Tab-separated table of C-alpha atoms in Angstrom:
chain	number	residue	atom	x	y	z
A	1	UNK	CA	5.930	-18.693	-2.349
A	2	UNK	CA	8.387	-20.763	-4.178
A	3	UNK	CA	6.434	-24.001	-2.956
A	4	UNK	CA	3.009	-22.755	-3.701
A	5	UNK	CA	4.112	-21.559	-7.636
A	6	UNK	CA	5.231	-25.146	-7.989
A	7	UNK	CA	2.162	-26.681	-6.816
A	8	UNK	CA	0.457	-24.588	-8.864
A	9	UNK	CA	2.325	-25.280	-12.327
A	10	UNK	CA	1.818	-29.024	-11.963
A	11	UNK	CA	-1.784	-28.029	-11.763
A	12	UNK	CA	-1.468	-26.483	-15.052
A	13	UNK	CA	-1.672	-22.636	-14.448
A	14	UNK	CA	0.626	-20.608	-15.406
A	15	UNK	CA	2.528	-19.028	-13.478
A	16	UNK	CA	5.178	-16.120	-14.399
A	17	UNK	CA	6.754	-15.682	-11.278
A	18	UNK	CA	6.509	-13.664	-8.086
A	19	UNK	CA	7.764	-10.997	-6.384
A	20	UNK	CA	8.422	-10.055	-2.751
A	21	UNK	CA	7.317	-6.286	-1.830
A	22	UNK	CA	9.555	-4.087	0.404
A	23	UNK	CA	12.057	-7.236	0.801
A	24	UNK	CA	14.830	-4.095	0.911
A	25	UNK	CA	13.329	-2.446	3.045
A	26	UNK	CA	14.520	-2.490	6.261
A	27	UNK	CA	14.800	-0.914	9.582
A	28	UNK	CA	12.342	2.298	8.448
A	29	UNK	CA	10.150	2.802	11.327
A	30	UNK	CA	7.722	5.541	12.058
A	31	UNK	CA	8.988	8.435	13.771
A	32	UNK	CA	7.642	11.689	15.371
A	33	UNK	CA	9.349	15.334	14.857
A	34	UNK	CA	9.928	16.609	18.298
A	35	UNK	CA	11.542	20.019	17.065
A	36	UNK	CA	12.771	21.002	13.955
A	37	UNK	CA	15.022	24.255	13.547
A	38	UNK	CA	16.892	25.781	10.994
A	39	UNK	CA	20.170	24.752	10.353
A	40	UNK	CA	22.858	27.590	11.408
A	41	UNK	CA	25.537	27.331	8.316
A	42	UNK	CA	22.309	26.717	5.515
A	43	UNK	CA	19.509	28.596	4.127
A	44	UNK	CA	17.263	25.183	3.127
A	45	UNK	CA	18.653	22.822	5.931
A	46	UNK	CA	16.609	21.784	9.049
A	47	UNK	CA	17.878	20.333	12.475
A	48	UNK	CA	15.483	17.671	13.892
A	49	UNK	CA	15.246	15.565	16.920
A	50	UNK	CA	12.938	12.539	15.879
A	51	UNK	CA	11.366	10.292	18.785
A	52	UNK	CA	11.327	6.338	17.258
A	53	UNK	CA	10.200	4.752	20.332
A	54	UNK	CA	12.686	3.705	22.149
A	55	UNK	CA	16.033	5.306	23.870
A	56	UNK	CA	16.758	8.886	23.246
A	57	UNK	CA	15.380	10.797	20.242
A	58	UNK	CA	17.605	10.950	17.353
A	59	UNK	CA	19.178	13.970	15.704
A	60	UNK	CA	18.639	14.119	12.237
A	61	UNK	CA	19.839	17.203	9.688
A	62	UNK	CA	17.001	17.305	6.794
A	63	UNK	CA	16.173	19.049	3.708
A	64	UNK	CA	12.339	18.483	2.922
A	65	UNK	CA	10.443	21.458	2.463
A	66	UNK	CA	7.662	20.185	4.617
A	67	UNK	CA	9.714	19.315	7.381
A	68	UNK	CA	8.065	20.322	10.560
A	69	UNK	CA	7.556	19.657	14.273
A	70	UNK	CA	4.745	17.394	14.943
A	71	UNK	CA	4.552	15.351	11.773
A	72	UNK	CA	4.615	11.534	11.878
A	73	UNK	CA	6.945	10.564	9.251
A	74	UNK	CA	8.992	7.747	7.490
A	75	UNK	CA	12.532	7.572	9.475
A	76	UNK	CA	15.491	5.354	8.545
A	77	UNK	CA	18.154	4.666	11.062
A	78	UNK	CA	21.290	4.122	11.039
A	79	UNK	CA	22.451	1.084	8.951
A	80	UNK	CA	19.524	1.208	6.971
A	81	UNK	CA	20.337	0.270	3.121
A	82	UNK	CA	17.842	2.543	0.473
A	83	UNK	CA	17.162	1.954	-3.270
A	84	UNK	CA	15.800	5.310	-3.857
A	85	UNK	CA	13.011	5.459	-6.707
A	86	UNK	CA	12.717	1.683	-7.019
A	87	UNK	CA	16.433	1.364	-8.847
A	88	UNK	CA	19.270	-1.126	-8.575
A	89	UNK	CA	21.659	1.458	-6.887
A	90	UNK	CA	21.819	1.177	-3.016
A	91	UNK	CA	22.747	4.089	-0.363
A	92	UNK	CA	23.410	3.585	3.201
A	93	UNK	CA	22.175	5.745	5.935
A	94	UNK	CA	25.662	6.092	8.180
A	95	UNK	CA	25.703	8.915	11.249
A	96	UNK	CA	27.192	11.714	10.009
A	97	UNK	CA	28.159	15.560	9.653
A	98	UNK	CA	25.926	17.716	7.181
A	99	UNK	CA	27.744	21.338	7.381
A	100	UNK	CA	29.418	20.271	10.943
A	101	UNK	CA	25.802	19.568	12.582
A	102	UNK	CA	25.656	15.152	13.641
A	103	UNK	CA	22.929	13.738	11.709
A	104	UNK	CA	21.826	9.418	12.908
A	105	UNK	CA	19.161	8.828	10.241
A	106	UNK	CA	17.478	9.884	7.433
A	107	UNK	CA	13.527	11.027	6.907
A	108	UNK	CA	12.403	10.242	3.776
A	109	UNK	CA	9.772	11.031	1.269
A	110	UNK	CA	7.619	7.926	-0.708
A	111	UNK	CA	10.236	7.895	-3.924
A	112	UNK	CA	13.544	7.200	-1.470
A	113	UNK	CA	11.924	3.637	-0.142
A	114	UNK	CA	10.099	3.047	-3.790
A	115	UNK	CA	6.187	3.542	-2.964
A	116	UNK	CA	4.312	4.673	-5.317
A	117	UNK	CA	2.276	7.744	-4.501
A	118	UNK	CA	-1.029	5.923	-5.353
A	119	UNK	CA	-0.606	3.708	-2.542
A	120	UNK	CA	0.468	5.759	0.008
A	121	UNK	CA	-0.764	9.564	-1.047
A	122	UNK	CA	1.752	11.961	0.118
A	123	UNK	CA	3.809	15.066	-1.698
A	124	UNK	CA	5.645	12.197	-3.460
A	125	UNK	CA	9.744	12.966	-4.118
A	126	UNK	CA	8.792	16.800	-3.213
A	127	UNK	CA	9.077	15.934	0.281
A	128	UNK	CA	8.734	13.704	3.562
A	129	UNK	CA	5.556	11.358	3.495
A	130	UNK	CA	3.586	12.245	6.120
A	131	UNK	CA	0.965	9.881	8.476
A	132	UNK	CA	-1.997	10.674	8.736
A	133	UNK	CA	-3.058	7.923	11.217
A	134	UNK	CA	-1.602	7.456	14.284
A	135	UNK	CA	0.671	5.201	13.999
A	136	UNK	CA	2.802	3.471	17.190
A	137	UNK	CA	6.286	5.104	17.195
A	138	UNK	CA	8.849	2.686	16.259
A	139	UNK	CA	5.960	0.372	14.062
A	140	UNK	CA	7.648	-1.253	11.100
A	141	UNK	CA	6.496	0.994	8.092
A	142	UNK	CA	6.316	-2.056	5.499
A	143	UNK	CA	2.568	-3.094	6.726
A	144	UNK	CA	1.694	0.197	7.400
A	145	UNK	CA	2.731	1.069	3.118
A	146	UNK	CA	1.622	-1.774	1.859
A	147	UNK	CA	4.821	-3.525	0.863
A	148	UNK	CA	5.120	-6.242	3.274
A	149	UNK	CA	3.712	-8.650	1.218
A	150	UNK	CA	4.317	-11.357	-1.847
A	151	UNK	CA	2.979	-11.043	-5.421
A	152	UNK	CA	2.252	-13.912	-7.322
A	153	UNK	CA	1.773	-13.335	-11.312
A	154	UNK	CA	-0.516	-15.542	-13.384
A	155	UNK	CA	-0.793	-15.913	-16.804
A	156	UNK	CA	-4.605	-17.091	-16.997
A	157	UNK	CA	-4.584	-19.179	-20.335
A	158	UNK	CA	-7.623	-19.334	-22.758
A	159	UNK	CA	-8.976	-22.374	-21.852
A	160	UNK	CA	-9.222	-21.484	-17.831
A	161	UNK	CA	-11.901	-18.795	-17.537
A	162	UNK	CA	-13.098	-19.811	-14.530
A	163	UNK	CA	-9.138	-18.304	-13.354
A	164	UNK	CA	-10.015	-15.123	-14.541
A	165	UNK	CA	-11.604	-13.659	-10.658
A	166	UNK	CA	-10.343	-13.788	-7.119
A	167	UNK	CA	-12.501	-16.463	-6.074
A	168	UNK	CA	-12.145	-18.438	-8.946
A	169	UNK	CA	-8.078	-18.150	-8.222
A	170	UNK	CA	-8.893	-18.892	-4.702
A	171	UNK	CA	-10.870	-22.200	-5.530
A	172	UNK	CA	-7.949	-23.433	-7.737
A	173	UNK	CA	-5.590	-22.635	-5.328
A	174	UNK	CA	-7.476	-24.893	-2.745
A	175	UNK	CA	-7.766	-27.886	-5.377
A	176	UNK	CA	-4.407	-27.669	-5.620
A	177	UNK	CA	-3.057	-27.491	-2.178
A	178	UNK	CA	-5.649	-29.704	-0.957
A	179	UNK	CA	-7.314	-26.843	1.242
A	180	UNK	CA	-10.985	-25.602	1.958
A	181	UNK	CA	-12.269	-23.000	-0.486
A	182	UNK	CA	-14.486	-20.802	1.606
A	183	UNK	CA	-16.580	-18.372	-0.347
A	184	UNK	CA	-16.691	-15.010	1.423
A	185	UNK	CA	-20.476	-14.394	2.720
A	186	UNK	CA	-21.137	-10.842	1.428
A	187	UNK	CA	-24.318	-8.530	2.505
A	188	UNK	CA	-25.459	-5.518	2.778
A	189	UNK	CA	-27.577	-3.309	4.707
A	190	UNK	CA	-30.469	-1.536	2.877
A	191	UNK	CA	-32.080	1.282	4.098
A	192	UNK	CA	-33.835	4.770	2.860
A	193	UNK	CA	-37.176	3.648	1.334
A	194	UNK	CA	-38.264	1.778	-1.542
A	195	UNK	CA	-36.070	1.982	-4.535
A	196	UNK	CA	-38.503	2.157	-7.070
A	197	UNK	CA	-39.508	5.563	-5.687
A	198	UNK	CA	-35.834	6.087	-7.378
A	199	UNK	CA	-34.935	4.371	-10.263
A	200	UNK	CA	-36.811	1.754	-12.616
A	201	UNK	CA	-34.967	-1.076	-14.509
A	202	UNK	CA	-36.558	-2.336	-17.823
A	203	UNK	CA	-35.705	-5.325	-19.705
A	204	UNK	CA	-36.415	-5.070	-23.613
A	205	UNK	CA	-34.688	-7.996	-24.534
A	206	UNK	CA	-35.016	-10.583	-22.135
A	207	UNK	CA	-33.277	-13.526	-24.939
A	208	UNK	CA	-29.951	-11.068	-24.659
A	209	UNK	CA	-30.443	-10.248	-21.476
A	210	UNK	CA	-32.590	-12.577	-19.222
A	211	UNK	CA	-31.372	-10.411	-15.667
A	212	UNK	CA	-30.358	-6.988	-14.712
A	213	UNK	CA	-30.653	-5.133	-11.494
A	214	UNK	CA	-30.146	-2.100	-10.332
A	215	UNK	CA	-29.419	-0.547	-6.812
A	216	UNK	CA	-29.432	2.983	-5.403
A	217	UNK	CA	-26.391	4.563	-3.414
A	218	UNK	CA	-26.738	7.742	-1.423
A	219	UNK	CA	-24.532	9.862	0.138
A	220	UNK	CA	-21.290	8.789	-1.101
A	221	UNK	CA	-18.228	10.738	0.105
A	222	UNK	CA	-15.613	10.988	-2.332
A	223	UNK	CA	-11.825	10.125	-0.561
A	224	UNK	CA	-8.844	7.981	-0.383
A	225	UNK	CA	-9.759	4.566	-0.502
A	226	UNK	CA	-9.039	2.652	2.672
A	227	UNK	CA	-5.200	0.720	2.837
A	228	UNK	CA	-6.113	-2.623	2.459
A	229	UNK	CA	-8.381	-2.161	-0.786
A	230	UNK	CA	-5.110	0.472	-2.084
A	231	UNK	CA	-2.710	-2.359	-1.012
A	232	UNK	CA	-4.350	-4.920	-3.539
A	233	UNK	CA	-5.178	-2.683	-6.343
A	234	UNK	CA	-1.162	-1.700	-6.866
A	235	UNK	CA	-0.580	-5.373	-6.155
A	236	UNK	CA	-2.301	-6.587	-9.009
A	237	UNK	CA	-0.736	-3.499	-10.830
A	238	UNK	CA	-3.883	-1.192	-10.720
A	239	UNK	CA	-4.011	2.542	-9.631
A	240	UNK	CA	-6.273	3.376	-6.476
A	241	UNK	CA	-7.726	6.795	-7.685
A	242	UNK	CA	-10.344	7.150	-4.477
């Protein structure tokens, strides 16, 4: 990243800096609950045993509401360092006693490792973030949220509109690294009749506006948006809504 900012300053963008998602975020890995009972000396406590993949499941005391057996959830081990809700202030998951019952982990909820609930919709700080996919046990949860990944911030000045789109970032990135600039071939599949049976398009002032067109979606299901297209909207600081 640092090499690629500098290559692209001498170029003449400008560039305000970049930033390296889920860099502290380490050793969370995606865990099943294999029971989860309550805890005998505490009315809101649950005791878990959490399968991560390898060796023996892990016992781990928590206190999320929505803590239940069969759930695949976020689950930091032991020696794992957390900045919960994105701050400066780090806390270390250590084994441990929570009312005399061993706990070797933690499972958390979205706000404890930072994510934002737009990128990864869940109950937010309310309780654990739960998968909805199925997910290896043991995967590395960083590619799976959307934070493994490095942010590069440009200030597009006035006289560089052509800097103002993906591709026209991607082209100036391959000028300046001395790359290939390959234009992504985009098409798409029409079906369902003839669209003038639908919707007609006319042009009343063809000086201020010589082209317009028009096309006709059906049957749109309204949901999440898929991971990758959330994972670059928050990177370029936009909210996926669905």
């Amino acid at each position: 990243p640092q090499a690629y900012m500098d290559r692209m300053i001498m170029c003449g963008d400008g560039v305000e800096g970049y930033e390296n998602l889920g860099a502290e975020v380490e050793n969370v890995v995606v865990g099943r609950v294999l029971t989860c009972v309550p805890h005998p000396d505490s009315d809101h406590l649950r005791v878990t045993t959490v399968d991560v993949g390898e060796g023996e499941p892990l016992q781990i005391v928590c206190g999320a509401p929505n803590c239940r057996a069969g759930l695949k959830v976020l689950c930091a081990t032991v020696g794992t360092v957390l900045y919960p809700g994105g701050g400066d202030e780090e806390f270390k998951i250590k084994r441990s006693k929570m009312r005399g019952v061993a706990s070797e982990g933690m499972l958390c909820s979205s706000d404890e490792l930072g994510v934002p609930v737009e990128l990864y919709p869940s109950v937010g700080a309310a309780g654990l973030l739960i998968f909805q996919e199925d997910y290896p046990l043991g995967a590395d949860v960083r590619p799976i949220l959307g934070i493994d990944d490095t942010v590069m911030d440009f200030e597009v000045l006035a006289n560089r509109p052509d800097c103002l789109s993906v591709w026209g970032m991607a082209r100036e990135t391959a000028v300046a690294c001395g790359s290939t600039f390959h234009k992504p071939e985009i098409s798409v599949k029409e079906s369902g009749g003839d669209i003038h049976d639908y919707v007609q398009v006319e042009v009343r002032d063809p000086d201020l506006c010589p082209r317009y067109v028009a096309r006709v979606i059906k049957d749109v299901r309204v949901g999440p948006s898929p991971m990758w297209l959330r994972k670059y909207l928050h990177g370029a600081g936009m909210r996926s809504i669905n």
